[in-house]
Short mmCIF file of C-alpha atoms and ligand atoms in Angstrom, two decimals:
data_model
loop_
_atom_site.label_atom_id
_atom_site.label_comp_id
_atom_site.label_asym_id
_atom_site.label_seq_id
_atom_site.Cartn_x
_atom_site.Cartn_y
_atom_site.Cartn_z
CA MET J 1 -24.90 20.08 -2.62
CA LYS J 2 -24.05 16.77 -1.06
CA GLU J 3 -24.09 16.78 2.72
CA ARG J 4 -20.56 16.22 4.01
CA SER J 5 -20.44 12.91 5.80
CA SER J 6 -19.01 12.91 9.26
CA PHE J 7 -17.68 10.55 11.87
CA ASN J 8 -20.45 9.31 14.12
CA SER J 9 -18.44 9.06 17.26
CA LYS J 10 -15.30 10.54 18.68
CA ILE J 11 -13.72 7.12 18.98
CA GLY J 12 -14.57 6.52 15.31
CA PHE J 13 -12.64 9.65 14.42
CA VAL J 14 -9.68 8.75 16.62
CA LEU J 15 -9.48 5.20 15.30
CA ALA J 16 -9.75 6.25 11.67
CA ALA J 17 -7.02 8.87 12.13
CA ALA J 18 -4.90 6.37 14.07
CA ALA J 19 -5.32 3.69 11.41
CA SER J 20 -4.02 6.14 8.84
CA ALA J 21 -1.24 7.32 11.14
CA VAL J 22 0.02 3.85 12.04
CA GLY J 23 2.00 2.45 9.17
CA LEU J 24 5.51 1.94 7.92
CA GLY J 25 6.48 5.13 9.71
CA ASN J 26 6.00 3.43 13.07
CA LEU J 27 7.06 -0.09 12.25
CA TRP J 28 9.89 0.40 9.81
CA ARG J 29 11.11 4.01 9.95
CA PHE J 30 10.97 4.76 13.68
CA PRO J 31 13.09 1.77 14.88
CA TYR J 32 15.88 2.33 12.37
CA LEU J 33 16.03 6.06 13.07
CA ALA J 34 16.07 5.43 16.82
CA ALA J 35 18.82 2.86 16.34
CA GLN J 36 20.89 5.25 14.23
CA HIS J 37 20.37 8.31 16.39
CA GLY J 38 21.24 7.23 19.87
CA GLY J 39 18.30 5.11 21.10
CA GLY J 40 17.11 6.63 24.39
CA SER J 41 18.14 10.13 23.36
CA PHE J 42 16.09 9.89 20.19
CA LEU J 43 13.11 8.47 22.06
CA LEU J 44 13.18 11.25 24.64
CA ILE J 45 13.45 14.03 22.06
CA TYR J 46 10.73 12.40 19.97
CA ILE J 47 8.31 12.33 22.90
CA ILE J 48 9.06 15.93 23.92
CA LEU J 49 8.59 17.15 20.34
CA SER J 50 5.44 15.10 20.01
CA VAL J 51 3.63 16.72 22.95
CA THR J 52 4.75 20.23 21.97
CA PHE J 53 5.20 20.64 18.20
CA GLY J 54 3.21 17.61 17.15
CA PHE J 55 0.33 18.60 19.41
CA THR J 56 0.31 22.22 18.23
CA LEU J 57 0.38 21.45 14.52
CA MET J 58 -2.15 18.64 14.74
CA VAL J 59 -4.61 20.84 16.64
CA ALA J 60 -4.09 23.62 14.07
CA GLU J 61 -4.64 21.41 11.03
CA ILE J 62 -7.66 19.52 12.38
CA SER J 63 -9.26 22.80 13.45
CA ILE J 64 -8.68 24.41 10.05
CA GLY J 65 -10.45 21.43 8.46
CA ARG J 66 -13.36 21.45 10.90
CA LYS J 67 -13.79 25.20 10.71
CA THR J 68 -14.02 25.29 6.91
CA LYS J 69 -15.46 21.82 6.28
CA LEU J 70 -13.10 21.67 3.31
CA SER J 71 -9.93 19.82 2.31
CA ALA J 72 -6.55 21.61 2.28
CA ILE J 73 -6.77 23.52 -1.01
CA GLY J 74 -10.28 24.81 -0.43
CA ALA J 75 -9.71 25.38 3.29
CA TYR J 76 -6.73 27.74 2.95
CA LYS J 77 -8.41 29.56 0.07
CA LYS J 78 -11.56 30.07 2.09
CA LEU J 79 -9.70 31.47 5.09
CA ASN J 80 -7.46 33.72 3.00
CA LYS J 81 -7.21 33.85 -0.80
CA LYS J 82 -3.51 34.70 -0.70
CA PHE J 83 -2.76 31.42 1.06
CA ALA J 84 -4.34 29.13 -1.53
CA PHE J 85 -0.80 28.09 -2.56
CA GLU J 86 -0.31 26.51 0.89
CA GLY J 87 -3.06 24.01 0.06
CA VAL J 88 -1.28 23.14 -3.18
CA LEU J 89 2.08 22.77 -1.42
CA SER J 90 0.66 20.44 1.18
CA MET J 91 -0.90 18.37 -1.59
CA ILE J 92 2.52 17.77 -3.15
CA VAL J 93 3.85 16.04 0.00
CA PRO J 94 1.64 12.90 -0.17
CA MET J 95 2.18 12.89 -3.95
CA ILE J 96 5.90 12.36 -3.40
CA ILE J 97 5.55 9.94 -0.49
CA LEU J 98 2.99 7.64 -2.14
CA PRO J 99 5.21 6.08 -4.86
CA TYR J 100 8.08 5.12 -2.60
CA TYR J 101 5.73 4.10 0.23
CA ALA J 102 4.19 1.57 -2.16
CA VAL J 103 7.68 0.25 -3.00
CA ILE J 104 8.37 -0.52 0.67
CA ASN J 105 4.85 -1.91 1.02
CA GLY J 106 5.94 -4.32 -1.75
CA TRP J 107 9.04 -5.37 0.24
CA VAL J 108 6.79 -6.24 3.19
CA LEU J 109 4.52 -8.29 0.94
CA LYS J 110 7.56 -10.15 -0.39
CA TYR J 111 8.58 -11.04 3.18
CA PHE J 112 5.08 -12.26 3.96
CA ALA J 113 5.21 -14.43 0.84
CA ALA J 114 8.65 -15.73 1.82
CA PHE J 115 7.44 -16.71 5.29
CA ILE J 116 4.22 -18.34 4.18
CA SER J 117 5.98 -20.34 1.49
CA GLY J 118 8.55 -21.72 3.94
CA GLU J 119 11.44 -19.53 2.83
CA ASP J 120 11.67 -18.07 6.34
CA LYS J 121 15.09 -19.53 7.15
CA ALA J 122 16.51 -18.26 3.87
CA ALA J 123 15.09 -14.81 4.66
CA ALA J 124 17.09 -14.82 7.90
CA ALA J 125 20.39 -15.37 6.12
CA ASP J 126 22.84 -12.51 5.67
CA GLY J 127 22.61 -10.88 2.28
CA TYR J 128 19.03 -12.02 1.53
CA PHE J 129 17.54 -8.54 1.73
CA ASN J 130 20.25 -6.84 -0.29
CA ALA J 131 20.10 -9.52 -2.93
CA PHE J 132 16.33 -9.02 -3.16
CA ILE J 133 16.26 -5.22 -3.45
CA SER J 134 19.08 -5.15 -5.94
CA GLU J 135 17.18 -7.33 -8.37
CA THR J 136 15.30 -5.72 -11.24
CA GLY J 137 12.04 -7.56 -11.73
CA GLU J 138 10.98 -9.00 -8.39
CA PRO J 139 10.80 -5.83 -6.25
CA LEU J 140 9.02 -4.15 -9.16
CA VAL J 141 6.37 -6.86 -9.28
CA TRP J 142 5.63 -6.68 -5.53
CA PHE J 143 5.48 -2.89 -5.74
CA LEU J 144 3.06 -2.98 -8.66
CA ILE J 145 0.80 -5.48 -6.86
CA CYS J 146 0.52 -3.10 -3.87
CA LEU J 147 0.02 -0.06 -6.05
CA ALA J 148 -2.68 -1.75 -8.12
CA GLY J 149 -4.39 -3.15 -5.00
CA ALA J 150 -4.59 0.30 -3.46
CA GLY J 151 -5.76 1.67 -6.83
CA VAL J 152 -8.70 -0.74 -6.95
CA VAL J 153 -9.82 0.18 -3.41
CA VAL J 154 -9.56 3.91 -4.09
CA PHE J 155 -11.28 3.55 -7.46
CA LEU J 156 -14.20 1.72 -5.85
CA GLY J 157 -14.35 4.46 -3.22
CA VAL J 158 -14.53 1.94 -0.39
CA THR J 159 -11.65 3.28 1.67
CA HIS J 160 -13.86 3.67 4.72
CA GLY J 161 -14.62 -0.05 4.68
CA ILE J 162 -10.92 -0.75 4.60
CA GLU J 163 -10.29 1.57 7.50
CA LYS J 164 -12.93 -0.26 9.49
CA SER J 165 -10.98 -3.46 8.98
CA GLY J 166 -7.97 -1.55 10.29
CA LYS J 167 -9.80 -1.21 13.56
CA ILE J 168 -9.80 -4.97 13.97
CA LEU J 169 -6.29 -5.42 12.64
CA MET J 170 -4.70 -2.72 14.80
CA PRO J 171 -5.39 -4.50 18.11
CA VAL J 172 -4.19 -7.79 16.59
CA LEU J 173 -1.00 -6.07 15.52
CA LEU J 174 -0.50 -4.71 19.04
CA VAL J 175 -0.97 -8.14 20.64
CA LEU J 176 1.49 -9.72 18.20
CA MET J 177 4.03 -7.03 18.86
CA VAL J 178 3.78 -7.62 22.58
CA ILE J 179 4.41 -11.36 22.01
CA VAL J 180 7.50 -10.67 19.94
CA VAL J 181 8.72 -8.07 22.47
CA VAL J 182 8.41 -10.59 25.32
CA PHE J 183 10.31 -13.17 23.29
CA VAL J 184 13.07 -10.74 22.33
CA LEU J 185 13.46 -9.49 25.89
CA SER J 186 13.80 -13.01 27.22
CA ARG J 187 16.88 -13.65 25.05
CA PRO J 188 20.23 -13.43 26.77
CA GLY J 189 22.05 -10.23 25.91
CA SER J 190 18.93 -8.23 25.12
CA LEU J 191 19.29 -6.08 28.24
CA GLU J 192 22.13 -4.21 26.61
CA GLY J 193 19.76 -3.22 23.80
CA VAL J 194 16.97 -2.26 26.18
CA LYS J 195 19.40 0.04 27.98
CA TYR J 196 20.49 1.63 24.73
CA TYR J 197 16.85 2.16 23.73
CA LEU J 198 15.45 3.43 27.03
CA VAL J 199 18.26 5.28 28.76
CA PRO J 200 19.08 8.62 27.15
CA ASN J 201 22.77 9.25 26.82
CA VAL J 202 23.95 12.85 26.49
CA LYS J 203 26.79 11.60 24.34
CA ASN J 204 24.26 10.73 21.69
CA LEU J 205 22.43 14.03 21.83
CA SER J 206 23.08 16.17 18.82
CA PHE J 207 21.31 18.52 16.49
CA LYS J 208 21.12 15.66 14.03
CA THR J 209 18.96 13.76 16.53
CA PHE J 210 16.54 16.70 16.55
CA LEU J 211 16.44 16.78 12.77
CA ALA J 212 15.69 13.10 12.52
CA ALA J 213 13.09 13.21 15.31
CA ILE J 214 11.10 16.11 13.92
CA GLY J 215 11.04 14.65 10.40
CA GLN J 216 9.87 11.34 11.81
CA LEU J 217 7.21 13.02 13.94
CA PHE J 218 5.65 14.73 10.95
CA TYR J 219 5.80 11.60 8.86
CA SER J 220 4.29 9.41 11.53
CA LEU J 221 1.45 11.74 12.53
CA SER J 222 0.74 12.68 8.89
CA ILE J 223 1.35 16.38 9.65
CA SER J 224 1.85 18.93 6.84
CA MET J 225 0.27 16.69 4.23
CA GLY J 226 -3.18 18.19 4.14
CA ILE J 227 -4.47 14.89 5.49
CA LEU J 228 -5.40 16.08 8.96
CA ILE J 229 -7.29 18.99 7.40
CA SER J 230 -9.44 16.51 5.47
CA TYR J 231 -9.98 14.42 8.59
CA GLY J 232 -10.95 17.53 10.53
CA SER J 233 -13.44 18.50 7.84
CA TYR J 234 -15.36 15.32 8.61
CA MET J 235 -15.28 15.81 12.37
CA SER J 236 -18.38 16.89 14.22
CA LYS J 237 -18.37 20.09 16.34
CA LYS J 238 -19.51 18.01 19.28
CA HIS J 239 -16.26 16.11 19.50
CA HIS J 240 -13.27 17.34 21.40
CA ILE J 241 -10.25 18.13 19.23
CA GLU J 242 -7.69 18.40 22.01
CA SER J 243 -8.34 15.03 23.61
CA SER J 244 -8.63 13.36 20.19
CA VAL J 245 -5.16 14.65 19.36
CA HIS J 246 -3.79 13.30 22.64
CA GLN J 247 -5.29 9.89 21.94
CA ILE J 248 -4.04 9.70 18.35
CA GLU J 249 -0.55 10.73 19.48
CA PHE J 250 -0.60 8.22 22.31
CA PHE J 251 -1.62 5.33 20.09
CA ASP J 252 0.78 6.22 17.30
CA THR J 253 3.70 6.63 19.69
CA LEU J 254 2.85 3.40 21.51
CA VAL J 255 3.07 1.40 18.28
CA ALA J 256 6.36 3.09 17.34
CA PHE J 257 7.72 2.53 20.85
CA LEU J 258 6.86 -1.18 20.77
CA ALA J 259 8.36 -1.55 17.31
CA GLY J 260 11.61 -0.11 18.67
CA LEU J 261 11.46 -2.35 21.73
CA MET J 262 11.05 -5.31 19.46
CA ILE J 263 13.77 -4.47 16.98
CA ILE J 264 16.56 -2.66 18.85
CA PRO J 265 17.25 -5.26 21.59
CA ALA J 266 16.97 -7.90 18.86
CA VAL J 267 19.72 -6.16 16.91
CA PHE J 268 21.99 -6.39 19.95
CA THR J 269 21.20 -10.05 20.45
CA PHE J 270 21.35 -11.26 16.90
CA SER J 271 23.60 -8.90 14.99
CA GLY J 272 25.62 -6.92 17.52
CA ASP J 273 25.56 -3.17 17.98
CA ALA J 274 27.51 -2.53 14.78
CA ALA J 275 24.27 -3.33 12.94
CA LEU J 276 22.52 -0.38 14.59
CA SER J 277 23.52 1.95 11.81
CA SER J 278 22.21 -0.25 9.03
CA GLY J 279 19.27 2.09 8.29
CA PRO J 280 16.20 1.21 6.22
CA SER J 281 17.07 -2.47 6.04
CA LEU J 282 16.90 -2.96 9.82
CA MET J 283 13.39 -4.44 10.01
CA PHE J 284 13.96 -6.72 7.04
CA VAL J 285 17.36 -7.97 8.16
CA THR J 286 16.99 -8.35 11.92
CA LEU J 287 13.46 -9.57 12.46
CA PRO J 288 13.74 -12.68 10.27
CA LYS J 289 16.72 -13.67 12.44
CA VAL J 290 14.55 -13.32 15.56
CA PHE J 291 11.81 -15.42 14.02
CA ALA J 292 14.29 -18.05 12.84
CA SER J 293 15.36 -18.61 16.43
CA MET J 294 11.81 -19.02 17.75
CA ALA J 295 10.27 -22.48 17.79
CA THR J 296 7.07 -21.14 16.24
CA GLY J 297 8.96 -18.49 14.29
CA ARG J 298 7.52 -19.28 10.92
CA ILE J 299 3.93 -18.83 12.09
CA VAL J 300 4.64 -15.75 14.20
CA GLY J 301 6.69 -14.26 11.34
CA THR J 302 3.99 -14.98 8.78
CA VAL J 303 1.28 -13.36 10.90
CA PHE J 304 3.60 -10.48 11.78
CA PHE J 305 4.46 -9.59 8.18
CA LEU J 306 0.80 -9.95 7.26
CA MET J 307 -0.11 -7.39 9.95
CA VAL J 308 2.66 -5.02 8.87
CA PHE J 309 1.44 -5.48 5.33
CA PHE J 310 -2.11 -4.45 6.27
CA ALA J 311 -0.89 -1.48 8.32
CA ALA J 312 1.19 -0.40 5.33
CA LEU J 313 -1.57 -1.05 2.82
CA THR J 314 -4.16 0.98 4.77
CA SER J 315 -1.63 3.83 4.80
CA THR J 316 -0.90 3.43 1.08
CA ILE J 317 -4.65 3.56 0.47
CA SER J 318 -5.14 6.66 2.58
CA LEU J 319 -2.18 8.38 0.92
CA MET J 320 -3.62 7.53 -2.49
CA GLU J 321 -7.08 8.66 -1.44
CA ALA J 322 -5.55 11.99 -0.41
CA VAL J 323 -3.85 12.41 -3.80
CA VAL J 324 -6.90 11.31 -5.79
CA SER J 325 -9.37 13.48 -3.88
CA ASN J 326 -7.07 16.47 -4.34
CA PHE J 327 -7.01 15.83 -8.10
CA ILE J 328 -10.80 15.55 -8.12
CA ASP J 329 -11.25 18.79 -6.14
CA ALA J 330 -8.57 20.82 -7.88
CA PHE J 331 -9.11 19.77 -11.49
CA HIS J 332 -12.75 18.62 -11.36
CA MET J 333 -11.70 15.20 -12.65
CA LYS J 334 -13.73 12.04 -12.61
CA ARG J 335 -12.60 9.59 -9.92
CA SER J 336 -11.58 7.02 -12.55
CA THR J 337 -9.41 9.55 -14.44
CA ALA J 338 -7.81 10.73 -11.20
CA VAL J 339 -7.00 7.14 -10.18
CA LEU J 340 -5.50 6.34 -13.60
CA ILE J 341 -3.29 9.43 -13.57
CA THR J 342 -2.17 8.65 -10.03
CA LEU J 343 -1.34 5.05 -10.94
CA ALA J 344 0.59 6.20 -14.00
CA TYR J 345 2.85 8.72 -12.31
CA CYS J 346 3.32 6.49 -9.25
CA GLY J 347 4.19 3.56 -11.50
CA VAL J 348 6.97 5.63 -13.06
CA LEU J 349 8.32 7.32 -9.90
CA GLY J 350 7.95 4.21 -7.73
CA GLY J 351 9.52 2.11 -10.48
CA LEU J 352 12.54 4.42 -10.49
CA ALA J 353 12.73 4.29 -6.68
CA SER J 354 12.62 0.49 -6.79
CA LEU J 355 15.27 0.23 -9.51
CA GLY J 356 17.36 2.74 -7.57
CA TYR J 357 18.73 -0.05 -5.42
CA GLY J 358 19.35 -2.32 -8.40
CA PRO J 359 20.24 -1.42 -11.99
CA LEU J 360 19.99 2.29 -11.19
CA SER J 361 22.06 2.14 -8.03
CA GLY J 362 24.71 4.24 -9.74
CA VAL J 363 22.23 7.11 -9.96
CA THR J 364 22.48 9.26 -6.86
CA ILE J 365 21.17 12.74 -6.14
CA PHE J 366 23.23 14.65 -3.59
CA GLY J 367 24.70 11.29 -2.69
CA MET J 368 21.31 9.69 -2.05
CA HIS J 369 19.64 6.78 -3.82
CA ILE J 370 16.42 7.70 -5.64
CA LEU J 371 14.13 6.40 -2.87
CA ASP J 372 16.15 8.12 -0.13
CA PHE J 373 16.09 11.34 -2.12
CA MET J 374 12.28 11.20 -2.40
CA ASP J 375 12.11 10.64 1.35
CA PHE J 376 14.48 13.57 1.90
CA ILE J 377 12.62 16.03 -0.34
CA SER J 378 9.24 15.26 1.19
CA ASN J 379 10.29 14.96 4.83
CA SER J 380 13.23 17.26 5.24
CA VAL J 381 12.33 20.01 2.79
CA LEU J 382 8.65 20.22 1.90
CA MET J 383 7.19 19.27 5.28
CA PRO J 384 9.14 21.97 7.16
CA VAL J 385 8.18 24.50 4.47
CA VAL J 386 4.50 23.62 4.81
CA ALA J 387 4.78 23.67 8.61
CA ILE J 388 6.46 27.11 8.63
CA ILE J 389 3.73 28.56 6.43
CA THR J 390 1.02 26.93 8.56
CA CYS J 391 2.51 28.52 11.69
CA ILE J 392 2.76 31.95 10.05
CA PHE J 393 -0.77 31.58 8.75
CA VAL J 394 -2.21 30.69 12.13
CA ALA J 395 -0.04 33.04 14.20
CA PHE J 396 -0.35 36.17 12.09
CA VAL J 397 -3.14 35.82 9.53
CA ILE J 398 -6.12 34.09 11.12
CA LYS J 399 -4.56 34.43 14.62
CA PRO J 400 -4.39 31.66 17.28
CA GLY J 401 -7.75 32.87 18.62
CA ALA J 402 -9.48 31.48 15.54
CA ILE J 403 -8.15 28.01 16.27
CA ILE J 404 -8.86 28.29 20.00
CA GLU J 405 -12.43 29.27 19.23
CA GLU J 406 -12.82 26.21 17.02
CA VAL J 407 -11.39 23.86 19.66
CA GLU J 408 -13.69 25.40 22.26
CA ALA J 409 -16.80 24.99 20.09
CA GLU J 410 -19.93 23.82 21.88
CA GLY J 411 -18.45 24.41 25.31
CA SER J 412 -15.33 22.23 25.01
CA VAL J 413 -12.43 23.27 27.19
CA PHE J 414 -9.00 23.80 25.56
CA ARG J 415 -6.58 23.15 28.38
CA GLY J 416 -3.41 23.55 26.33
CA LYS J 417 -4.36 26.84 24.70
CA LYS J 418 -1.56 28.88 26.28
CA VAL J 419 1.03 26.31 25.22
CA PHE J 420 -0.55 26.20 21.79
CA SER J 421 -0.42 29.98 21.24
CA PHE J 422 3.10 30.28 22.57
CA ILE J 423 4.52 27.50 20.42
CA ILE J 424 2.77 28.48 17.24
CA LYS J 425 3.85 32.11 17.54
CA PHE J 426 7.27 32.06 19.11
CA VAL J 427 8.85 28.65 18.89
CA ALA J 428 7.65 26.55 15.98
CA PRO J 429 8.32 28.92 13.06
CA TRP J 430 11.93 29.63 14.10
CA PHE J 431 12.66 26.07 14.95
CA MET J 432 11.27 24.87 11.62
CA ILE J 433 13.31 27.46 9.71
CA LEU J 434 16.43 26.18 11.46
CA ILE J 435 15.52 22.60 10.60
CA LEU J 436 14.93 23.47 6.97
CA ILE J 437 18.18 25.39 6.51
CA SER J 438 20.29 22.78 8.21
CA SER J 439 18.82 19.85 6.33
CA ILE J 440 19.34 21.58 2.99
CA MET J 441 22.88 22.59 3.89
CA GLN J 442 23.59 19.09 5.03
CA ALA J 443 22.33 17.63 1.76
CA LEU J 444 24.40 20.06 -0.26
CA GLY J 445 27.42 19.05 1.77
CA LEU J 446 27.85 22.59 3.12
CA PHE J 447 27.40 21.53 6.66
CA LYS J 448 28.45 18.41 8.46
CA LEU J 449 26.66 17.30 11.60
N1 PFF B 501 1.68 8.19 8.96
C1 PFF B 501 1.93 7.06 8.09
C2 PFF B 501 3.04 6.22 8.66
O1 PFF B 501 3.56 6.54 9.72
O2 PFF B 501 3.39 5.24 8.04
C3 PFF B 501 2.26 7.53 6.73
C4 PFF B 501 1.06 8.15 6.11
C5 PFF B 501 -0.07 7.41 5.90
C6 PFF B 501 1.05 9.44 5.77
C7 PFF B 501 -1.19 7.95 5.38
C8 PFF B 501 -0.06 10.00 5.23
C9 PFF B 501 -1.18 9.24 5.06
F1 PFF B 501 -2.25 9.73 4.51
#
């Protein structure tokens, strides 16, 4: 049997996991959700959930992977045959996310192309984004370029090389974000936005904020997708799981926080607070306006969209790698067959998601466009289901002690073990059930928040 390769250093593990965690979730999804759901209130709830639920579930998944040295399907089966289905369920989540993730990756590439070719002022005009996504051919072409690009990397099996490049690009992305943040904050009127983003307001606190924050947390940290189990399976026993989780969470939240600090005050300055509710288009509509008003806006914008593009592409690649390696493990396929099947189904589903804002915009499922529905099913339904089963599995089948033992391997100290056991047994399962029921009822129109 082939020896399972492993990360050589703890920082290598943290950076690889962070490079996969940082993506469109942080740069595109977090700011628009924060803008829609009360700014400071959303931020506060997000951080609280991150150090409690996020921490607990990440520790559980990484430990399951390291304990079994297997990916999700094999890992659950090895620990308890009856729970093999949990591995399959968690494999479906990245399968649904991948196609629409690649569509948005395509939008980012389009914006990069627009900036580099001097169309940056046009991109800042009202209506540019909507006109673009409601076309038929162009968004499809950008999507297919991203999908095919990721396909080539995954086919060649060089994803680790790509992740290494992420380690150089991540710091560059951070520096660029800080530059844009400083520029945005120096604009008159931005203080209003900073206040909205940083100061929690009880008026904006609602159950809906919780729903949005927990969905975002899972998405951003790649929880309940089987991915952390695979990462854990490559982690050495010498390295400390608890502090790795803290570092990954810190880095991921920092990038999301900066993205919000860049975009939300900019919305106030350039579009007024009415634009806060604009949703997924926020990054594409507001940022070009910020760049247009900077003297060096075209260059900063070009480099910025290039960085976002790489962050998104590394995530598309790691999502695809997760899907392909699951196909290989579960159906004993050749890598090339698995890649071709993945490209084929993603081409169809992603194509539909892309057309869902154009010729198929009349097609809605529970009132959602196709892409939004795919986001809803994966984030608001399947992820809570997987999380509930993971909690039940750890709390009552293998018992929290099994995870604690793994975290404490080779003399490591697990400082948060009491918190971990308490949350996984008494809080997380009930909370997740509540989340699941309310998001389904909301979608069916049975419940209005
Ligand atoms: N966590 C990524 C983001 O926030 O964009 C999304 C993601 C990437 C999920 C890679 C899963 C994955 F394997």
